[in-house]
C-alpha positions as a LaTeX table, in Angstrom:
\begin{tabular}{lrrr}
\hline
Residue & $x$ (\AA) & $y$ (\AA) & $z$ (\AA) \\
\hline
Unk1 & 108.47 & 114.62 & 106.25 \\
Unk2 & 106.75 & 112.34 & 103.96 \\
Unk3 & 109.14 & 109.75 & 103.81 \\
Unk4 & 109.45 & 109.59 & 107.71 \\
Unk5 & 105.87 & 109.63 & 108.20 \\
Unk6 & 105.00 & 106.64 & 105.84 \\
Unk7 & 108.07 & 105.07 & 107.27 \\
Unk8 & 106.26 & 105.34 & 110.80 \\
Unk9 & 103.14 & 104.38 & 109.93 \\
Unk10 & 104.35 & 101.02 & 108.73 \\
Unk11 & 105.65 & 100.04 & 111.70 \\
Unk12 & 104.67 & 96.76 & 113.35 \\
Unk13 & 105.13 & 95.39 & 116.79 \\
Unk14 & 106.11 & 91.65 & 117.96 \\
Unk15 & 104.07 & 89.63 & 116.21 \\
Unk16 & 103.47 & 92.15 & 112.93 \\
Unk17 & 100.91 & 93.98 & 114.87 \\
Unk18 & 100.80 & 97.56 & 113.57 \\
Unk19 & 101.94 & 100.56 & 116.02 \\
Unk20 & 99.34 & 102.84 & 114.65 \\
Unk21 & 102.03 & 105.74 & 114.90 \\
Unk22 & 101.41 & 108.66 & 113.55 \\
Unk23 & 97.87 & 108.47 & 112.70 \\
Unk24 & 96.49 & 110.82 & 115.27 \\
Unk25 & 97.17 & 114.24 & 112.73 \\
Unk26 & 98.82 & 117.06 & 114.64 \\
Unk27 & 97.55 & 115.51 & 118.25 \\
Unk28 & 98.82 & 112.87 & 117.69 \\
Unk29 & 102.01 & 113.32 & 115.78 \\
Unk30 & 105.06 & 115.30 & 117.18 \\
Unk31 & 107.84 & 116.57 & 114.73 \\
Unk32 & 111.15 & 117.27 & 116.80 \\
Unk33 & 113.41 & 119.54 & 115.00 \\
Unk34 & 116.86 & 121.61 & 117.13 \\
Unk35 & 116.50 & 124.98 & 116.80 \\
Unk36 & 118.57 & 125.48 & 113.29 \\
Unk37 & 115.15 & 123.33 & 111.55 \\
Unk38 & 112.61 & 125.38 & 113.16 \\
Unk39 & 112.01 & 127.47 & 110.33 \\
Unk40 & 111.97 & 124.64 & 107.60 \\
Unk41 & 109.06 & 122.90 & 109.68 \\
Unk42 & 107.11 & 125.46 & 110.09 \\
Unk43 & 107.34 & 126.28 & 106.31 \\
Unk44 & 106.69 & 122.67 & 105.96 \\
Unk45 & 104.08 & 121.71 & 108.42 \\
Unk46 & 102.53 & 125.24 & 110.17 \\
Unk47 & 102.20 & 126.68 & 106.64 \\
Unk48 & 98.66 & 126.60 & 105.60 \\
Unk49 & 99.96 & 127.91 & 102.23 \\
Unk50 & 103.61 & 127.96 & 100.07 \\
Unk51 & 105.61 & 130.78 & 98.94 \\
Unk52 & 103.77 & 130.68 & 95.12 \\
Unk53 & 100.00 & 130.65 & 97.61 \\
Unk54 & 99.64 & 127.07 & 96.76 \\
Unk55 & 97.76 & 124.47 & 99.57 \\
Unk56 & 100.20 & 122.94 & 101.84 \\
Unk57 & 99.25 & 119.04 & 101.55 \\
Unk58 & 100.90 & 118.95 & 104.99 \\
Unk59 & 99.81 & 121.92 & 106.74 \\
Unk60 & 98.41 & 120.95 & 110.74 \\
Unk61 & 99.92 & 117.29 & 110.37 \\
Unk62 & 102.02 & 117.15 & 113.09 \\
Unk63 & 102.83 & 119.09 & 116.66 \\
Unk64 & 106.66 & 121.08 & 116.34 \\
Unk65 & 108.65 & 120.71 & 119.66 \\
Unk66 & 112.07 & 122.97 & 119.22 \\
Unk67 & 114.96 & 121.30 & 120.96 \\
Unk68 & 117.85 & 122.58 & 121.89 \\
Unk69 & 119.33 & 118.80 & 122.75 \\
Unk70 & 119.04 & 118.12 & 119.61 \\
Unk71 & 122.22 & 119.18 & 117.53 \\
\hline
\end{tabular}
């Protein structure tokens, strides 16, 4: 999730203008997993909390949307 979000914040329009994606914190940022990821980003984004009870750096970054187009 890291990776993809640093990798979408740097992107730039015609012109170099930054796109400003992904930015907004869970408003503003939607994470679209199929149905066999669901429970991966929910441990990694709707988790306030790990398994060991340690802070999720990530927790309430992003929206989820479950597709089942997605394969």
């Amino acid at each position: 999730f890291e990776l993809a979000l640093t990798t979408m914040q740097g992107f730039k329009a015609d012109g170099g203008r930054p796109l400003g994606l992904g930015f907004g914190g869970k408003a503003g940022t939607l994470l679209v997993v199929p149905p066999t990821l669901q429970a991966d980003a929910r441990k990694g984004i709707a988790a306030e909390r790990d398994d060991m009870g340690a802070s999720n750096s990530w927790f309430d970054t992003a929206t989820i949307l479950v597709s089942p187009w997605l394969a």
